[in-house]
Amino acid sequence: MSTHAATATDLSQKTPLLQSRLGSFLAVVPLSIWVVNHLWDNLAAFYGGAAWQSAVTEYKHPYAQAFTFLIVMLPLLFHTGWGLVRMFSFKPNNLAYPYYGNVKYIVQRVAGMGVLAFLGAHIWLAFLQPRLIYGGAEPFAAIAYEMHWHPPTIMVYTLGVLGTAYHLANGIQGFAMGWGLLASERSMRRFEPWSIVIFLVLLGMGWGALFALYKAGGTEQVMQERARIMQARGVVSDH
């Protein structure tokens, strides 16, 4: 009995079809589209702070920011609840079936928990906190400085991007299985290289953006601008 078959049987017995398909749909559309777009926008860091802020933190319409937040947060909350229910409803059987597919299933669940913690910190620190406390989007200099001079920040973002890339790439394969696009063992094996390519592309985009932010954070211009930002916020001491 294959690992994929065992997993599919358990899911069909314990998860309503509509709920399962809706959960997987919201994981891929619109969340995956937003993740790809967000990673792409962050690559603007290679062109400097003004380009990055224009691509990432500025909105052309006053309601666009709230609309974007809602179309991301509502599916994310639903998918998170759906994923937590699935995680605690099914017991791992890796000892009985130590196959590649089962290992991927466990790594997907672990990555999902890591991504959830990462997104919570990212949404609060990079989106909500600066707007609610300081009255505006987080400036490029502040983020770039943290990436370069605060090791926990670059470490968390490096691992967060890694987990997000894996969770999304593997989730797309699960989505295709759940919706009947990959209906056989052969089709799943043939899609596996594409899943790896998606993972590597997402990882390259994310880590590329982090590298650009890290590199910019060490420049004299960014350090001076960041000092002015901290002074304006009334922050006396660093980390």
mmCIF file of C-alpha atoms in Angstrom:
data_model
loop_
_atom_site.group_PDB
_atom_site.id
_atom_site.type_symbol
_atom_site.label_atom_id
_atom_site.label_comp_id
_atom_site.label_asym_id
_atom_site.label_seq_id
_atom_site.Cartn_x
_atom_site.Cartn_y
_atom_site.Cartn_z
ATOM 1 C CA MET A 1 0.000 0.000 0.000
ATOM 2 C CA SER A 2 1.484 3.348 -1.003
ATOM 3 C CA THR A 3 1.947 6.240 1.386
ATOM 4 C CA HIS A 4 -0.067 8.541 -0.874
ATOM 5 C CA ALA A 5 -2.928 6.076 -0.977
ATOM 6 C CA ALA A 6 -2.939 5.689 2.805
ATOM 7 C CA THR A 7 -2.943 9.439 3.293
ATOM 8 C CA ALA A 8 -5.696 10.004 0.764
ATOM 9 C CA THR A 9 -7.864 7.317 2.424
ATOM 10 C CA ASP A 10 -7.492 8.893 5.856
ATOM 11 C CA LEU A 11 -8.322 12.346 4.498
ATOM 12 C CA SER A 12 -11.407 11.181 2.667
ATOM 13 C CA GLN A 13 -12.704 9.415 5.785
ATOM 14 C CA LYS A 14 -12.101 12.243 8.255
ATOM 15 C CA THR A 15 -12.328 15.478 6.245
ATOM 16 C CA PRO A 16 -15.475 16.558 4.355
ATOM 17 C CA LEU A 17 -14.726 16.914 0.663
ATOM 18 C CA LEU A 18 -15.995 20.494 0.369
ATOM 19 C CA GLN A 19 -14.070 21.631 3.464
ATOM 20 C CA SER A 20 -10.886 19.916 2.280
ATOM 21 C CA ARG A 21 -11.092 21.419 -1.206
ATOM 22 C CA LEU A 22 -11.973 24.869 0.114
ATOM 23 C CA GLY A 23 -9.027 24.755 2.521
ATOM 24 C CA SER A 24 -6.617 23.719 -0.204
ATOM 25 C CA PHE A 25 -8.078 26.297 -2.614
ATOM 26 C CA LEU A 26 -7.504 29.144 -0.150
ATOM 27 C CA ALA A 27 -3.969 27.889 0.424
ATOM 28 C CA VAL A 28 -3.148 28.250 -3.272
ATOM 29 C CA VAL A 29 -5.530 31.015 -4.399
ATOM 30 C CA PRO A 30 -5.109 33.788 -3.384
ATOM 31 C CA LEU A 31 -2.341 33.126 -0.826
ATOM 32 C CA SER A 32 0.186 31.636 -3.223
ATOM 33 C CA ILE A 33 -0.406 34.464 -5.703
ATOM 34 C CA TRP A 34 0.154 37.017 -2.959
ATOM 35 C CA VAL A 35 3.333 35.266 -1.725
ATOM 36 C CA VAL A 36 4.849 35.187 -5.214
ATOM 37 C CA ASN A 37 3.925 38.826 -5.794
ATOM 38 C CA HIS A 38 5.285 39.851 -2.378
ATOM 39 C CA LEU A 39 8.600 38.094 -2.958
ATOM 40 C CA TRP A 40 8.866 39.657 -6.414
ATOM 41 C CA ASP A 41 8.152 43.137 -5.049
ATOM 42 C CA ASN A 42 10.831 42.736 -2.371
ATOM 43 C CA LEU A 43 13.436 42.134 -5.073
ATOM 44 C CA ALA A 44 13.143 45.871 -5.717
ATOM 45 C CA ALA A 45 15.581 46.206 -2.797
ATOM 46 C CA PHE A 46 18.344 45.677 -5.372
ATOM 47 C CA TYR A 47 17.415 49.086 -6.824
ATOM 48 C CA GLY A 48 17.491 51.000 -3.536
ATOM 49 C CA GLY A 49 15.210 52.197 -0.801
ATOM 50 C CA ALA A 50 12.914 54.370 -2.931
ATOM 51 C CA ALA A 51 12.233 51.521 -5.375
ATOM 52 C CA TRP A 52 11.609 49.062 -2.527
ATOM 53 C CA GLN A 53 9.196 51.355 -0.700
ATOM 54 C CA SER A 54 7.336 52.089 -3.924
ATOM 55 C CA ALA A 55 6.942 48.375 -4.645
ATOM 56 C CA VAL A 56 6.286 47.052 -1.140
ATOM 57 C CA THR A 57 4.857 49.663 1.235
ATOM 58 C CA GLU A 58 3.200 52.314 -0.935
ATOM 59 C CA TYR A 59 -0.372 51.977 -2.174
ATOM 60 C CA LYS A 60 -1.819 53.993 -5.059
ATOM 61 C CA HIS A 61 -5.348 54.046 -3.623
ATOM 62 C CA PRO A 62 -6.197 54.868 0.030
ATOM 63 C CA TYR A 63 -8.372 51.748 0.339
ATOM 64 C CA ALA A 64 -5.927 49.435 -1.426
ATOM 65 C CA GLN A 65 -3.955 48.753 1.748
ATOM 66 C CA ALA A 66 -7.023 47.662 3.729
ATOM 67 C CA PHE A 67 -8.340 45.628 0.790
ATOM 68 C CA THR A 68 -5.014 43.843 0.346
ATOM 69 C CA PHE A 69 -4.838 43.112 4.059
ATOM 70 C CA LEU A 70 -8.328 41.601 4.049
ATOM 71 C CA ILE A 71 -7.886 39.407 0.968
ATOM 72 C CA VAL A 72 -4.702 38.037 2.525
ATOM 73 C CA MET A 73 -5.728 37.758 6.169
ATOM 74 C CA LEU A 74 -9.149 36.158 5.741
ATOM 75 C CA PRO A 75 -7.905 33.220 3.601
ATOM 76 C CA LEU A 76 -4.830 32.948 5.843
ATOM 77 C CA LEU A 77 -6.968 32.668 8.988
ATOM 78 C CA PHE A 78 -9.240 30.090 7.363
ATOM 79 C CA HIS A 79 -6.324 28.080 6.032
ATOM 80 C CA THR A 80 -4.580 28.235 9.414
ATOM 81 C CA GLY A 81 -7.642 26.901 11.230
ATOM 82 C CA TRP A 82 -8.145 24.220 8.583
ATOM 83 C CA GLY A 83 -4.484 23.221 8.778
ATOM 84 C CA LEU A 84 -4.455 23.021 12.581
ATOM 85 C CA VAL A 85 -7.530 20.786 12.562
ATOM 86 C CA ARG A 86 -5.861 18.496 10.025
ATOM 87 C CA MET A 87 -2.619 18.466 11.983
ATOM 88 C CA PHE A 88 -4.216 17.369 15.236
ATOM 89 C CA SER A 89 -6.700 14.999 13.597
ATOM 90 C CA PHE A 90 -4.209 12.655 11.943
ATOM 91 C CA LYS A 91 -1.488 10.704 13.659
ATOM 92 C CA PRO A 92 1.856 10.311 11.851
ATOM 93 C CA ASN A 93 2.641 6.772 10.679
ATOM 94 C CA ASN A 94 6.273 7.273 9.660
ATOM 95 C CA LEU A 95 7.503 4.371 11.750
ATOM 96 C CA ALA A 96 5.122 1.960 10.046
ATOM 97 C CA TYR A 97 5.540 3.535 6.579
ATOM 98 C CA PRO A 98 9.018 5.157 6.409
ATOM 99 C CA TYR A 99 8.584 6.319 2.826
ATOM 100 C CA TYR A 100 9.511 9.531 1.029
ATOM 101 C CA GLY A 101 5.893 10.653 0.765
ATOM 102 C CA ASN A 102 5.362 10.262 4.487
ATOM 103 C CA VAL A 103 8.511 12.218 5.276
ATOM 104 C CA LYS A 104 7.238 15.027 3.034
ATOM 105 C CA TYR A 105 3.902 14.956 4.849
ATOM 106 C CA ILE A 106 5.555 15.419 8.257
ATOM 107 C CA VAL A 107 7.937 18.103 6.981
ATOM 108 C CA GLN A 108 4.939 19.907 5.456
ATOM 109 C CA ARG A 109 3.180 19.982 8.845
ATOM 110 C CA VAL A 110 6.318 21.125 10.682
ATOM 111 C CA ALA A 111 7.000 23.769 8.032
ATOM 112 C CA GLY A 112 3.406 24.956 8.363
ATOM 113 C CA MET A 113 3.851 25.547 12.099
ATOM 114 C CA GLY A 114 7.105 27.389 11.476
ATOM 115 C CA VAL A 115 5.548 29.524 8.733
ATOM 116 C CA LEU A 116 2.620 30.366 11.016
ATOM 117 C CA ALA A 117 4.986 31.670 13.710
ATOM 118 C CA PHE A 118 7.065 33.525 11.111
ATOM 119 C CA LEU A 119 4.049 35.186 9.495
ATOM 120 C CA GLY A 120 2.689 36.233 12.869
ATOM 121 C CA ALA A 121 5.949 37.990 13.726
ATOM 122 C CA HIS A 122 6.359 39.400 10.207
ATOM 123 C CA ILE A 123 2.840 40.813 9.975
ATOM 124 C CA TRP A 124 3.117 42.431 13.390
ATOM 125 C CA LEU A 125 6.665 43.811 13.157
ATOM 126 C CA ALA A 126 6.735 44.824 9.495
ATOM 127 C CA PHE A 127 3.105 45.783 8.861
ATOM 128 C CA LEU A 128 0.940 46.421 11.923
ATOM 129 C CA GLN A 129 3.365 47.783 14.523
ATOM 130 C CA PRO A 130 4.862 50.632 12.451
ATOM 131 C CA ARG A 131 1.430 51.726 11.242
ATOM 132 C CA LEU A 132 -0.333 51.489 14.604
ATOM 133 C CA ILE A 133 2.473 52.844 16.791
ATOM 134 C CA TYR A 134 4.491 55.126 14.494
ATOM 135 C CA GLY A 135 1.744 56.129 12.078
ATOM 136 C CA GLY A 136 3.269 54.867 8.835
ATOM 137 C CA ALA A 137 4.857 52.024 6.926
ATOM 138 C CA GLU A 138 8.215 50.691 8.058
ATOM 139 C CA PRO A 139 10.968 52.597 6.187
ATOM 140 C CA PHE A 140 13.472 50.751 4.024
ATOM 141 C CA ALA A 141 16.403 51.947 6.149
ATOM 142 C CA ALA A 142 14.919 50.484 9.331
ATOM 143 C CA ILE A 143 14.321 47.043 7.811
ATOM 144 C CA ALA A 144 17.628 46.918 5.927
ATOM 145 C CA TYR A 145 19.537 47.915 9.055
ATOM 146 C CA GLU A 146 17.902 45.136 11.086
ATOM 147 C CA MET A 147 18.734 42.588 8.400
ATOM 148 C CA HIS A 148 22.409 43.545 8.455
ATOM 149 C CA TRP A 149 23.110 44.270 12.114
ATOM 150 C CA HIS A 150 20.666 42.097 14.069
ATOM 151 C CA PRO A 151 21.542 38.393 13.577
ATOM 152 C CA PRO A 152 18.248 37.015 14.983
ATOM 153 C CA THR A 153 16.335 39.021 12.357
ATOM 154 C CA ILE A 154 18.231 37.693 9.347
ATOM 155 C CA MET A 155 18.166 34.177 10.822
ATOM 156 C CA VAL A 156 14.394 34.226 11.367
ATOM 157 C CA TYR A 157 13.753 35.603 7.879
ATOM 158 C CA THR A 158 16.112 33.094 6.270
ATOM 159 C CA LEU A 159 14.352 30.169 7.925
ATOM 160 C CA GLY A 160 10.934 31.760 7.395
ATOM 161 C CA VAL A 161 11.485 32.092 3.655
ATOM 162 C CA LEU A 162 12.791 28.516 3.525
ATOM 163 C CA GLY A 163 9.707 27.186 5.293
ATOM 164 C CA THR A 164 7.346 29.296 3.190
ATOM 165 C CA ALA A 165 8.930 28.151 -0.081
ATOM 166 C CA TYR A 166 8.701 24.491 0.905
ATOM 167 C CA HIS A 167 5.192 24.728 2.348
ATOM 168 C CA LEU A 168 3.874 26.470 -0.760
ATOM 169 C CA ALA A 169 5.638 24.274 -3.318
ATOM 170 C CA ASN A 170 4.573 21.075 -1.583
ATOM 171 C CA GLY A 171 1.113 22.535 -0.985
ATOM 172 C CA ILE A 172 0.629 23.090 -4.708
ATOM 173 C CA GLN A 173 1.272 19.400 -5.268
ATOM 174 C CA GLY A 174 -1.222 18.538 -2.531
ATOM 175 C CA PHE A 175 -3.730 20.920 -4.099
ATOM 176 C CA ALA A 176 -3.358 19.195 -7.463
ATOM 177 C CA MET A 177 -3.900 15.814 -5.796
ATOM 178 C CA GLY A 178 -6.934 17.000 -3.824
ATOM 179 C CA TRP A 179 -8.609 18.469 -6.892
ATOM 180 C CA GLY A 180 -7.973 15.386 -9.019
ATOM 181 C CA LEU A 181 -5.382 16.996 -11.280
ATOM 182 C CA LEU A 182 -2.866 14.360 -10.202
ATOM 183 C CA ALA A 183 -4.876 11.187 -9.935
ATOM 184 C CA SER A 184 -2.243 8.467 -10.174
ATOM 185 C CA GLU A 185 1.114 7.521 -8.708
ATOM 186 C CA ARG A 186 2.713 8.096 -12.114
ATOM 187 C CA SER A 187 1.313 11.615 -12.465
ATOM 188 C CA MET A 188 2.477 12.469 -8.946
ATOM 189 C CA ARG A 189 5.988 11.227 -9.697
ATOM 190 C CA ARG A 190 6.064 13.233 -12.930
ATOM 191 C CA PHE A 191 5.007 16.390 -11.086
ATOM 192 C CA GLU A 192 7.667 15.970 -8.387
ATOM 193 C CA PRO A 193 10.458 17.729 -10.379
ATOM 194 C CA TRP A 194 8.117 20.668 -10.993
ATOM 195 C CA SER A 195 7.440 20.887 -7.272
ATOM 196 C CA ILE A 196 11.185 21.056 -6.644
ATOM 197 C CA VAL A 197 11.593 23.750 -9.311
ATOM 198 C CA ILE A 198 8.808 25.833 -7.727
ATOM 199 C CA PHE A 199 10.502 25.461 -4.347
ATOM 200 C CA LEU A 200 13.881 26.557 -5.686
ATOM 201 C CA VAL A 201 12.433 29.537 -7.568
ATOM 202 C CA LEU A 202 10.539 30.766 -4.502
ATOM 203 C CA LEU A 203 13.577 30.217 -2.311
ATOM 204 C CA GLY A 204 15.820 32.080 -4.756
ATOM 205 C CA MET A 205 13.432 35.039 -4.882
ATOM 206 C CA GLY A 206 13.095 35.218 -1.118
ATOM 207 C CA TRP A 207 16.761 34.787 -0.272
ATOM 208 C CA GLY A 208 17.678 37.167 -3.082
ATOM 209 C CA ALA A 209 15.527 39.874 -1.503
ATOM 210 C CA LEU A 210 17.079 39.178 1.906
ATOM 211 C CA PHE A 211 20.562 39.489 0.419
ATOM 212 C CA ALA A 212 19.675 42.847 -1.138
ATOM 213 C CA LEU A 213 18.315 44.121 2.185
ATOM 214 C CA TYR A 214 21.334 42.776 4.070
ATOM 215 C CA LYS A 215 23.763 44.404 1.651
ATOM 216 C CA ALA A 216 21.959 47.759 1.775
ATOM 217 C CA GLY A 217 21.840 47.678 5.575
ATOM 218 C CA GLY A 218 25.606 47.994 5.809
ATOM 219 C CA THR A 219 25.863 51.205 3.777
ATOM 220 C CA GLU A 220 26.578 54.539 5.427
ATOM 221 C CA GLN A 221 23.484 56.102 3.870
ATOM 222 C CA VAL A 222 21.137 53.518 5.396
ATOM 223 C CA MET A 223 22.823 53.679 8.805
ATOM 224 C CA GLN A 224 22.488 57.458 8.924
ATOM 225 C CA GLU A 225 18.874 57.351 7.787
ATOM 226 C CA ARG A 226 18.093 54.683 10.347
ATOM 227 C CA ALA A 227 19.659 56.797 13.096
ATOM 228 C CA ARG A 228 17.374 59.689 12.107
ATOM 229 C CA ILE A 229 14.357 57.364 12.187
ATOM 230 C CA MET A 230 15.218 56.111 15.676
ATOM 231 C CA GLN A 231 15.759 59.667 16.893
ATOM 232 C CA ALA A 232 12.392 60.739 15.517
ATOM 233 C CA ARG A 233 10.753 57.777 17.273
ATOM 234 C CA GLY A 234 12.448 58.674 20.534
ATOM 235 C CA VAL A 235 14.379 55.385 20.686
ATOM 236 C CA VAL A 236 17.618 55.922 22.600
ATOM 237 C CA SER A 237 19.187 52.452 22.766
ATOM 238 C CA ASP A 238 19.473 49.642 20.252
ATOM 239 C CA HIS A 239 18.736 45.940 20.629
#
